[in-house]
Tab-separated table of C-alpha atoms in Angstrom:
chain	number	residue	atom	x	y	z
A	1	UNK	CA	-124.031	68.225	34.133
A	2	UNK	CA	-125.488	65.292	35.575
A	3	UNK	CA	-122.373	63.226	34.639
A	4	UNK	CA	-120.685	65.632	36.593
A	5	UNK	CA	-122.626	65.806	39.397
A	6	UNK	CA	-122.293	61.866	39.735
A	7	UNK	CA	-118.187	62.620	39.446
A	8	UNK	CA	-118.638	64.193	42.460
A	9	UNK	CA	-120.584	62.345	44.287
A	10	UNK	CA	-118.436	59.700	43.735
A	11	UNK	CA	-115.139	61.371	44.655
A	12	UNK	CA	-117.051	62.682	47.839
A	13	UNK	CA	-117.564	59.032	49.114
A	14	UNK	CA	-114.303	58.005	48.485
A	15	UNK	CA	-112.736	61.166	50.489
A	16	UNK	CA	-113.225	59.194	54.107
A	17	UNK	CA	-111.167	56.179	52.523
A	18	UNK	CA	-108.484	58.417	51.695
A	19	UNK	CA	-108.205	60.517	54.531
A	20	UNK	CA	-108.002	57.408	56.515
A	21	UNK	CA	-105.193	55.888	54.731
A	22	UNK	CA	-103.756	59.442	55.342
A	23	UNK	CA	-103.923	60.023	58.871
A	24	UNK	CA	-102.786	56.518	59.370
A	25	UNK	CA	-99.189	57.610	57.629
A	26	UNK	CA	-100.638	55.460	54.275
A	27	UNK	CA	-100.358	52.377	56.576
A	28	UNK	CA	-103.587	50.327	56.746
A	29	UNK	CA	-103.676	49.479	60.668
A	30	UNK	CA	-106.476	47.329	62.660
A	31	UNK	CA	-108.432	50.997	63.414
A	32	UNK	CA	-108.800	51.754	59.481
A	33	UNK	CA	-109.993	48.397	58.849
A	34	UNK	CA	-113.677	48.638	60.159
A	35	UNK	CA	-114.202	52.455	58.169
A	36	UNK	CA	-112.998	51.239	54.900
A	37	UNK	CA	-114.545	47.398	55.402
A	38	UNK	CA	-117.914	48.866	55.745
A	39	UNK	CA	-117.589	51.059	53.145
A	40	UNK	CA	-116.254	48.909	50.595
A	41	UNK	CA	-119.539	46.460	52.038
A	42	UNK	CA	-122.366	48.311	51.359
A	43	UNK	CA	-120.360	49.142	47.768
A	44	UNK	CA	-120.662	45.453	47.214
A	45	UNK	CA	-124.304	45.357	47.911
A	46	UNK	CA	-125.009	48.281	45.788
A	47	UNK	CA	-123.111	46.054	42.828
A	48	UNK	CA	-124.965	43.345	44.098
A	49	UNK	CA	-128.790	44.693	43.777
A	50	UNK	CA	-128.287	46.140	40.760
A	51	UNK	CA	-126.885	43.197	39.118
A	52	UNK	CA	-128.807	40.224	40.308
A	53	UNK	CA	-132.336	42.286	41.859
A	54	UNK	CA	-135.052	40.478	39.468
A	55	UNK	CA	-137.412	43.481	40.291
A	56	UNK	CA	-136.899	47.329	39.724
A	57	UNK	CA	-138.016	48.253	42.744
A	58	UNK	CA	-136.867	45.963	44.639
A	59	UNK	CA	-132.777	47.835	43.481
A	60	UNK	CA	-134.793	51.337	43.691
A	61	UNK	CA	-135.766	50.570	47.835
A	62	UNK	CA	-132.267	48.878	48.656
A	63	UNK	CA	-130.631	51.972	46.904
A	64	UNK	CA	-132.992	54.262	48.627
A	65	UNK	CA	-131.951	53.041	52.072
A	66	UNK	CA	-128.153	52.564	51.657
A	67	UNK	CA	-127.209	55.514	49.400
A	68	UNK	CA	-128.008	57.712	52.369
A	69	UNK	CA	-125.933	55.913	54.228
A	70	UNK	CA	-123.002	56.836	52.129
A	71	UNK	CA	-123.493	60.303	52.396
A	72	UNK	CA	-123.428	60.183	56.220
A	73	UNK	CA	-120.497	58.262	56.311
A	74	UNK	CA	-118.897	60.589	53.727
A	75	UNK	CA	-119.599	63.706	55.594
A	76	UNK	CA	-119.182	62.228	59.124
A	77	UNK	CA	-115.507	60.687	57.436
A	78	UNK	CA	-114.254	63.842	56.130
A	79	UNK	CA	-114.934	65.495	59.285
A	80	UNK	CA	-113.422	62.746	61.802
A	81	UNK	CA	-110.337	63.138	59.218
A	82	UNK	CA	-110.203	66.493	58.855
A	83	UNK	CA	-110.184	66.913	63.028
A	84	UNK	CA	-107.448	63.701	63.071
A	85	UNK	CA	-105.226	65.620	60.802
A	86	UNK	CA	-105.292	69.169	62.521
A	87	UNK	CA	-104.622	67.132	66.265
A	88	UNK	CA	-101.629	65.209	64.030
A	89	UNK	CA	-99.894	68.946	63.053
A	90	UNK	CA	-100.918	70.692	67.107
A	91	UNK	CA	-103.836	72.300	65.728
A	92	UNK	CA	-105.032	71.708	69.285
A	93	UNK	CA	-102.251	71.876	71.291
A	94	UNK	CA	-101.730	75.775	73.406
A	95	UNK	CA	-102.655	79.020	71.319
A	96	UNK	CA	-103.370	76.937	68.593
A	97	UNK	CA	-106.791	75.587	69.981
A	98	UNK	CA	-108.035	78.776	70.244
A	99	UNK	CA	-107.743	79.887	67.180
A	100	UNK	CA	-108.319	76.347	65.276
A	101	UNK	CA	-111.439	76.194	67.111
A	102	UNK	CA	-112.187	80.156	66.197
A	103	UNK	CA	-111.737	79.269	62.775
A	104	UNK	CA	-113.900	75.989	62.737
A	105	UNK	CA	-116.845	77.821	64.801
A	106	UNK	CA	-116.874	80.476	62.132
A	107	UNK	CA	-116.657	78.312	58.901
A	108	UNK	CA	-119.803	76.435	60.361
A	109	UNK	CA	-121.386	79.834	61.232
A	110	UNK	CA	-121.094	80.686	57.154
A	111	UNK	CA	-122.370	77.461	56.270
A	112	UNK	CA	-125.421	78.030	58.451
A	113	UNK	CA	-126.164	81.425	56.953
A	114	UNK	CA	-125.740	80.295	53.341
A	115	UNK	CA	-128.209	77.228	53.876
A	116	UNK	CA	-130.503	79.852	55.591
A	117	UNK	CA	-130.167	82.639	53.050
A	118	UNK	CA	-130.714	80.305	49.950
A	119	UNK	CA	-133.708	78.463	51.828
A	120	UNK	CA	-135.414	82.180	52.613
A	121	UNK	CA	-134.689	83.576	49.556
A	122	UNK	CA	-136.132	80.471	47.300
A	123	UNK	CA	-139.121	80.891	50.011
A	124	UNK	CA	-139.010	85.041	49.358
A	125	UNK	CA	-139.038	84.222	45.231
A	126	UNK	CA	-142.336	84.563	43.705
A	127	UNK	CA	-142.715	82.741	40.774
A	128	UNK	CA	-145.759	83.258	38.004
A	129	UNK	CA	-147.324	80.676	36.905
A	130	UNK	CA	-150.260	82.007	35.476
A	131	UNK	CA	-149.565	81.085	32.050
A	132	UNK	CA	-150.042	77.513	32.745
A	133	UNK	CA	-153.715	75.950	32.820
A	134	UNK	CA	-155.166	74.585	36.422
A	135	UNK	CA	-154.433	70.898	37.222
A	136	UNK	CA	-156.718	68.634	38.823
A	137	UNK	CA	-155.101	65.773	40.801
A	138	UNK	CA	-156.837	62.608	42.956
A	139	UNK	CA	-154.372	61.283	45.342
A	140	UNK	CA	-154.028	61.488	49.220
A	141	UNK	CA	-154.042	64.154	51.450
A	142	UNK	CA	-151.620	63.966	54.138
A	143	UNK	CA	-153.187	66.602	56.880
A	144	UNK	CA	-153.363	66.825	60.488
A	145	UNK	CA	-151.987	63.217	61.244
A	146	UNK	CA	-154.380	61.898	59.538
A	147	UNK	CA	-155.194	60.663	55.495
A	148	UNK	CA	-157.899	60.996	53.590
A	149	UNK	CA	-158.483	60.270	49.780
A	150	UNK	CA	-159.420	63.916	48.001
A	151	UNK	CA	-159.212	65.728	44.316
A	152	UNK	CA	-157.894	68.799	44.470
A	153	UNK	CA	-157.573	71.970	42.171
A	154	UNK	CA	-154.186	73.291	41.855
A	155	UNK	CA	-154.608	77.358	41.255
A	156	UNK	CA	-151.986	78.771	38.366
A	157	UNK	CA	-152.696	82.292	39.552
A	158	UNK	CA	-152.183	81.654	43.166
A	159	UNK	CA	-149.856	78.638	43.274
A	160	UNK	CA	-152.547	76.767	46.001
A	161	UNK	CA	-154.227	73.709	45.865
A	162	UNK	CA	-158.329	73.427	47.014
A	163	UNK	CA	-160.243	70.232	47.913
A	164	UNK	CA	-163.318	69.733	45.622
A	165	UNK	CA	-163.902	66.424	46.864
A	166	UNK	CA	-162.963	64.483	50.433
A	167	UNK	CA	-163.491	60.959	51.945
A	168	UNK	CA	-161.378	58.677	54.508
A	169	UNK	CA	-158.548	56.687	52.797
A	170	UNK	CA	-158.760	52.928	53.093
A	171	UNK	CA	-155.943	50.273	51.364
A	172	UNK	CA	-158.650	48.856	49.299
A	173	UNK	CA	-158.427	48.383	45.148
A	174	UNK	CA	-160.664	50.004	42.960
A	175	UNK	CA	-163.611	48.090	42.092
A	176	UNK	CA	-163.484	46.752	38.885
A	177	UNK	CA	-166.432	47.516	35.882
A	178	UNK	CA	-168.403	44.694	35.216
A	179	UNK	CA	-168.571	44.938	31.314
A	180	UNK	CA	-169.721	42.183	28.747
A	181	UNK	CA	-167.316	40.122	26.431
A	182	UNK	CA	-169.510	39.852	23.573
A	183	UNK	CA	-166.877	36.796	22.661
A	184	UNK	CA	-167.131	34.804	25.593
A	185	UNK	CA	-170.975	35.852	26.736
A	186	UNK	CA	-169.456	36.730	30.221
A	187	UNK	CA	-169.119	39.565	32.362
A	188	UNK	CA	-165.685	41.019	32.527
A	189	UNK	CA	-163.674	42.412	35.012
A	190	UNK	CA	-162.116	46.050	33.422
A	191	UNK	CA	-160.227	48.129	35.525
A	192	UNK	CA	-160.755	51.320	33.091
A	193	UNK	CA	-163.104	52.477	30.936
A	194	UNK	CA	-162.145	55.075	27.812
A	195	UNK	CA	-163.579	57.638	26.021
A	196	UNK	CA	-164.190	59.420	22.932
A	197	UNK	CA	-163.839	63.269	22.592
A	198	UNK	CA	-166.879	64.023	23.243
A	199	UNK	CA	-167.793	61.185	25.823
A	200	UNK	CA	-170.682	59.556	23.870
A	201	UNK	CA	-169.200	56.138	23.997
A	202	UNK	CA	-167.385	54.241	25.930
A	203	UNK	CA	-163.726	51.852	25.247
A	204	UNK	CA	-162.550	48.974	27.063
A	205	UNK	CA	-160.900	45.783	26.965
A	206	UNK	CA	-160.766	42.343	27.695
A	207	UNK	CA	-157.534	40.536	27.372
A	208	UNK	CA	-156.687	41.517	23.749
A	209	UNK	CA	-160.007	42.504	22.506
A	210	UNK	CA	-161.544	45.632	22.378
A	211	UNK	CA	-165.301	46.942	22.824
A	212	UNK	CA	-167.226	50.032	22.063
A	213	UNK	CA	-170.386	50.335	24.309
A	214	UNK	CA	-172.799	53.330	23.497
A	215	UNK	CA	-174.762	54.117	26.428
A	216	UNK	CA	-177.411	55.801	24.045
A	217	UNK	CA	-178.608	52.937	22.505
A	218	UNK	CA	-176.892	50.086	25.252
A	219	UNK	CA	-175.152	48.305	22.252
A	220	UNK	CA	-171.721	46.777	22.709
A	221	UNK	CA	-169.571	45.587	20.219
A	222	UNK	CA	-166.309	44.183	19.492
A	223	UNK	CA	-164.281	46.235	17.076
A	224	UNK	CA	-160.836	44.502	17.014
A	225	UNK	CA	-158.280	42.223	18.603
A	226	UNK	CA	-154.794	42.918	19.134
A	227	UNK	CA	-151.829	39.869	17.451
A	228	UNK	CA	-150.528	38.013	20.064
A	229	UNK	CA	-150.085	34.165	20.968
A	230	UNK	CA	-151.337	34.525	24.498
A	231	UNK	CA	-154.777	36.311	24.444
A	232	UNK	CA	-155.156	35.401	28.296
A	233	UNK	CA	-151.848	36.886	29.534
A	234	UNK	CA	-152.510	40.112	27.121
A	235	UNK	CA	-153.332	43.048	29.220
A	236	UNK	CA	-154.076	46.250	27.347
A	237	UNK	CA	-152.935	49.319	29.898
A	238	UNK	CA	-154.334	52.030	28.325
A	239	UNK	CA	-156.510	53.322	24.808
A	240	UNK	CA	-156.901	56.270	23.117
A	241	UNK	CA	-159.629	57.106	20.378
A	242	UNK	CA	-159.353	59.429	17.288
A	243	UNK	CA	-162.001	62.262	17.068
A	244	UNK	CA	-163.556	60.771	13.774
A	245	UNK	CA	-163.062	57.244	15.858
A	246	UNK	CA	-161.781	55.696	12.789
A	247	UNK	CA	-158.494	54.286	15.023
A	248	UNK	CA	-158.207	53.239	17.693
A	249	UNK	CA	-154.294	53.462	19.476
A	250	UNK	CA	-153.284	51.456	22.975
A	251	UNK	CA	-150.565	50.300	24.982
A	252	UNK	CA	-150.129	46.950	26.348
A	253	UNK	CA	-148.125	44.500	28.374
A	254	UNK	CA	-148.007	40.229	28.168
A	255	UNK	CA	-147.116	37.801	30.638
A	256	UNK	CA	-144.511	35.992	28.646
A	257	UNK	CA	-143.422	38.666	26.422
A	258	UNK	CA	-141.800	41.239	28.046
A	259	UNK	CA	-141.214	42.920	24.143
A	260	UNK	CA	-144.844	43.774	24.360
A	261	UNK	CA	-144.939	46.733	26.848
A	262	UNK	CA	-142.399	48.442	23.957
A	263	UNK	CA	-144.937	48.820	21.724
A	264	UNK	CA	-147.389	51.212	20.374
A	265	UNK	CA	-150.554	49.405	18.777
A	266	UNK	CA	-152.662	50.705	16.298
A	267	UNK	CA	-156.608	49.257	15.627
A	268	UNK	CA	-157.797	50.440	12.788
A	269	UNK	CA	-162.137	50.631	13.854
A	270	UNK	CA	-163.837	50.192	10.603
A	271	UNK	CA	-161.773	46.597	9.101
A	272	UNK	CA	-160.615	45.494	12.839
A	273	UNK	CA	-156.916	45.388	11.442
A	274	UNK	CA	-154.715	45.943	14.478
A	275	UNK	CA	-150.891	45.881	14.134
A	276	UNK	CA	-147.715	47.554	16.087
A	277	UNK	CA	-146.819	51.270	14.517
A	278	UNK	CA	-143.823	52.182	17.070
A	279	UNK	CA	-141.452	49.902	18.804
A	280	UNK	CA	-139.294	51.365	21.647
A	281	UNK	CA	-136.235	49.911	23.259
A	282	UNK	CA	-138.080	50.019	26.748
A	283	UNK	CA	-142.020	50.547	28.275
A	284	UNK	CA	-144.075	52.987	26.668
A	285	UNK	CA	-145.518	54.162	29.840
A	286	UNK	CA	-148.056	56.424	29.387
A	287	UNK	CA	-149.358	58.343	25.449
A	288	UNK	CA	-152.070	60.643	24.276
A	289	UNK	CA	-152.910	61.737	20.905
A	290	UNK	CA	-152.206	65.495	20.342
A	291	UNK	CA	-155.294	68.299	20.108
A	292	UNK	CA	-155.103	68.456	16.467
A	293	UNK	CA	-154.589	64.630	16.022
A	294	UNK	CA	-151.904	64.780	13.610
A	295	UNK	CA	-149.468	63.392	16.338
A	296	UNK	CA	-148.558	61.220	19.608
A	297	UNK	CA	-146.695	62.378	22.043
A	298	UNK	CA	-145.346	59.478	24.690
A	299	UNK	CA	-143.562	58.781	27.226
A	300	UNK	CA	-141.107	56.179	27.525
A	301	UNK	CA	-137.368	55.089	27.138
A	302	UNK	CA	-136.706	57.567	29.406
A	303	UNK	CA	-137.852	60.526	27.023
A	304	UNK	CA	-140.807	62.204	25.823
A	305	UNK	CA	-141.052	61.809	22.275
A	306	UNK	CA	-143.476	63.163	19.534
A	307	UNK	CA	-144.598	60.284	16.377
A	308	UNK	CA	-146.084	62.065	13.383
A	309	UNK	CA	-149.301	60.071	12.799
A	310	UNK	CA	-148.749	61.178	8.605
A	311	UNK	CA	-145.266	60.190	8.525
A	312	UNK	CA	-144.218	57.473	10.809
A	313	UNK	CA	-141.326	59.742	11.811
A	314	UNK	CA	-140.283	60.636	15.733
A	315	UNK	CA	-138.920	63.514	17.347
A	316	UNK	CA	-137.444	63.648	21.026
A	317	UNK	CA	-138.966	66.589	22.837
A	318	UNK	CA	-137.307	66.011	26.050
A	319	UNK	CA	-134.715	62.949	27.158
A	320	UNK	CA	-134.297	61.937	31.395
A	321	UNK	CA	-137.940	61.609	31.785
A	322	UNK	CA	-137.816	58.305	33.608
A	323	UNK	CA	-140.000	58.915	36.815
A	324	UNK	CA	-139.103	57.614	40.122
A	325	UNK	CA	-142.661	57.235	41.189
A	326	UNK	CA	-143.037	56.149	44.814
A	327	UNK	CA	-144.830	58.983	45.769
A	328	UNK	CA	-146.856	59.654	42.927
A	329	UNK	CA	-148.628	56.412	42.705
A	330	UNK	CA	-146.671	54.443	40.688
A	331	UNK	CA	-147.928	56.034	37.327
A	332	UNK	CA	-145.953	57.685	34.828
A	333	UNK	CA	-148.090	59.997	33.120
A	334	UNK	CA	-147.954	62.533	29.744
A	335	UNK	CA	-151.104	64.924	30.228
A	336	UNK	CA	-150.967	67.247	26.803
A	337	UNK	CA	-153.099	70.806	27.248
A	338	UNK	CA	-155.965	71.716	25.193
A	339	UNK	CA	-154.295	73.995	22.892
A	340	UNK	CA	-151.195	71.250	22.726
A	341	UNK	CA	-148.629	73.177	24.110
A	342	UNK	CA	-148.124	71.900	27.374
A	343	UNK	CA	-147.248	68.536	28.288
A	344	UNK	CA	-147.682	67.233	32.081
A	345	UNK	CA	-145.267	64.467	33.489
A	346	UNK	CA	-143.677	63.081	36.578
A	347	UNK	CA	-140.098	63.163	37.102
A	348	UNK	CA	-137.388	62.061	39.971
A	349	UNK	CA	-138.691	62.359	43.570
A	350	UNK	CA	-136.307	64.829	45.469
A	351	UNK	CA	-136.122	64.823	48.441
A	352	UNK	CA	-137.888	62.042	49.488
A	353	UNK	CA	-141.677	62.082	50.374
A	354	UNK	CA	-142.695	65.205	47.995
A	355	UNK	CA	-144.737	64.588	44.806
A	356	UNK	CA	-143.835	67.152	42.129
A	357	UNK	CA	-145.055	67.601	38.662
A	358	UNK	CA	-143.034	69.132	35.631
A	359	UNK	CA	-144.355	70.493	32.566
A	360	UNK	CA	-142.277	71.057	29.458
A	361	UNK	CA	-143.250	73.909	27.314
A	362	UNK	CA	-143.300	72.723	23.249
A	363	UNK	CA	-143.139	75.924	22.090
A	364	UNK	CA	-139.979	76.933	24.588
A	365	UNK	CA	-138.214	73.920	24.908
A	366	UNK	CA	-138.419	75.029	28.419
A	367	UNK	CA	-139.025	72.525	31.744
A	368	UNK	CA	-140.478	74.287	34.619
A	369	UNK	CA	-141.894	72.055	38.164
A	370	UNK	CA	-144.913	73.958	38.988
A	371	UNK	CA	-145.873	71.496	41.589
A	372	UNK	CA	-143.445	70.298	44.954
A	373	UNK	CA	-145.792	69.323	48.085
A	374	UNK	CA	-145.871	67.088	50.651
A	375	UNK	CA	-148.778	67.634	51.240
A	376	UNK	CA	-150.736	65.357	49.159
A	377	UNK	CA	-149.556	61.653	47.753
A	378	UNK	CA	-150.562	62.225	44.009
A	379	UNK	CA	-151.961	59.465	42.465
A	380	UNK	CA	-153.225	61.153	39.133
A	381	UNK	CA	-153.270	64.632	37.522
A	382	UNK	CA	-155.356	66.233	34.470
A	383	UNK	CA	-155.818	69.463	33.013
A	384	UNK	CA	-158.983	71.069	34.946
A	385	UNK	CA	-161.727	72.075	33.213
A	386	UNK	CA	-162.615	75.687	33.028
């Protein structure tokens, strides 16, 4: 379907060229030059970006601006031809114009009404989504011209969202953790701190070595070290704990080895052994370790994919997961429910400006988007608490 769908789009841009070679008797004359130069230019630039951009989004903006663009040419095109080639056969010439123009008024009238039916009947369409646990998300709330940096409680049962928490926004970073590397006697800059299930200690890292601080007793202590030959340009993105914290799994990216962010890493708490389990043909983006702990379910590669902890093996749960997260905060996220059966994810941002979250049913197979708002920037999202 979505091969199809980009069929058509494609065929749709290249209507205007056509029609103007046919209106101009398939003769290309100084006023068909400037239509089909421009569009065959901003083409080019398309081929261009994508080819030689050194930075995702740098391609994703350029794209953003000129493939709207297209479509306005396309549609304004097909109409400036369709209106040259009913002048060309006296579409407009004596009784004719009356009843071309009739016919034209009343094709737009239908096209109005259909775009107004199926917007108020998607509107009228109450959907249920009870089933699904409440979602807490920390983002920005875009309100009354003005912004302000909230959580929020998204309601299953009622399909609304509530502030718990408000304060102005301001472009500032987080402030970092000052934590101790027990290596290096220093204080350490971590951006996120880790838990275990049942929040009695505390994970971070440092480079490519990872701590375990237990605020009961204040101890710290290293428990491993991930393989790499550039411990200062290692930066370990995110870890996640067993509930018998015998292993210890994380995701990672390195400065001069891009091969890195492909991997899945597995520490292994009581010897300190750390090696890669899972190796993916792109960025892992985002993993947790499933409510029974027998698997991990990740995201990345442009899929969400299950790894059987016992057996090494992987299954795809769901393929054309690759977020376009501009207004979601850059993250790509996998958020799996308490009693595993939902998993929480990002996915493509249409139309522009709305944050919406998916969640894909294991038991179903079935993808639903529970959340669309423009409302609020999202920046994060986890399963509330009861």
């Amino acid at each position: 379907m979505q091969f199809l769908n980009l069929i058509l789009c494609i065929i749709l841009v290249f209507m205007p060229v056509i029609g103007f070679l046919f209106i101009s008797e398939k003769k290309i004359s100084k006023k068909v030059y400037i239509p089909i130069l421009a569009f065959l230019g901003l083409i080019f630039v398309l081929l261009l970006v994508g080819i030689f951009a050194a930075d995702f989004h740098v391609t994703a903006f350029v794209f953003q601006i000129i493939l709207p663009i297209l479509s306005i040419y396309a549609v304004v095109g097909l109409i400036i031809c369709g209106i040259a080639f009913l002048a060309k056969k006296g579409f407009f010439n004596g009784k004719r114009l009356i009843l071309t123009v009739s016919v034209i008024i009343c094709l737009i009238a239908v096209i109005v009404c259909a775009v107004f039916y199926r917007q108020n009947r998607q509107n009228g369409q109450k959907v249920d989504y009870s089933k699904y646990p409440d979602i807490e998300i920390t983002g920005t709330w875009l309100a009354n011209n003005d912004k302000k940096s909230v959580i929020a409680r998204w309601e299953s049962s009622t399909n609304t969202f509530t502030n718990t928490s408000e304060k102005e926004f301001k472009y500032e970073p987080d402030e970092p953790y000052k934590m101790p590397d027990t290596v290096s006697g220093e204080d350490a800059d971590v951006l996120e701190l880790f838990y275990n299930a049942d929040k009695t200690a505390v994970y971070y890292s440092n480079d490519n070595k990872i701590f375990k601080y237990i605020p009961a007793d204040n101890s710290y202590l290293l428990i491993g070290e991930a393989p790499t030959d550039n411990p200062g340009h290692f930066l370990i993105l995110k870890i996640c704990v067993s509930e018998d914290e015998k292993k210890a799994f994380f995701i990672a990216c390195e400065t001069y080895n891009e091969d890195v962010a492909n991997n899945l890493y597995c520490l292994d708490i009581e010897t300190g052994e750390c090696s890669v389990i899972l190796q993916e043909k792109r960025w892992i983006d985002d993993f947790e370790i499933s409510p029974d702990g027998e698997s991990i379910i990740y995201n990345g590669n442009d899929k969400i994919v299950r790894y059987d902890l016992a057996s090494g093996k992987t299954e795809t749960l769901l393929e054309g997961t690759r977020a376009d997260t501009r207004d979601n905060g850059g993250a790509y996220i996998i958020r799996i429910s308490k009693d595993g059966r939902y998993i929480m994810y990002y996915k493509d941002m249409v139309p522009v400006g709305c944050s919406q979250v998916f969640v894909y049913d294991i038991e179903t197979g079935v993808s639903e988007k529970i959340i669309q708002t423009n409302k609020y920037a999202i920046k994060d999202v986890n399963w509330a608490e009861n």
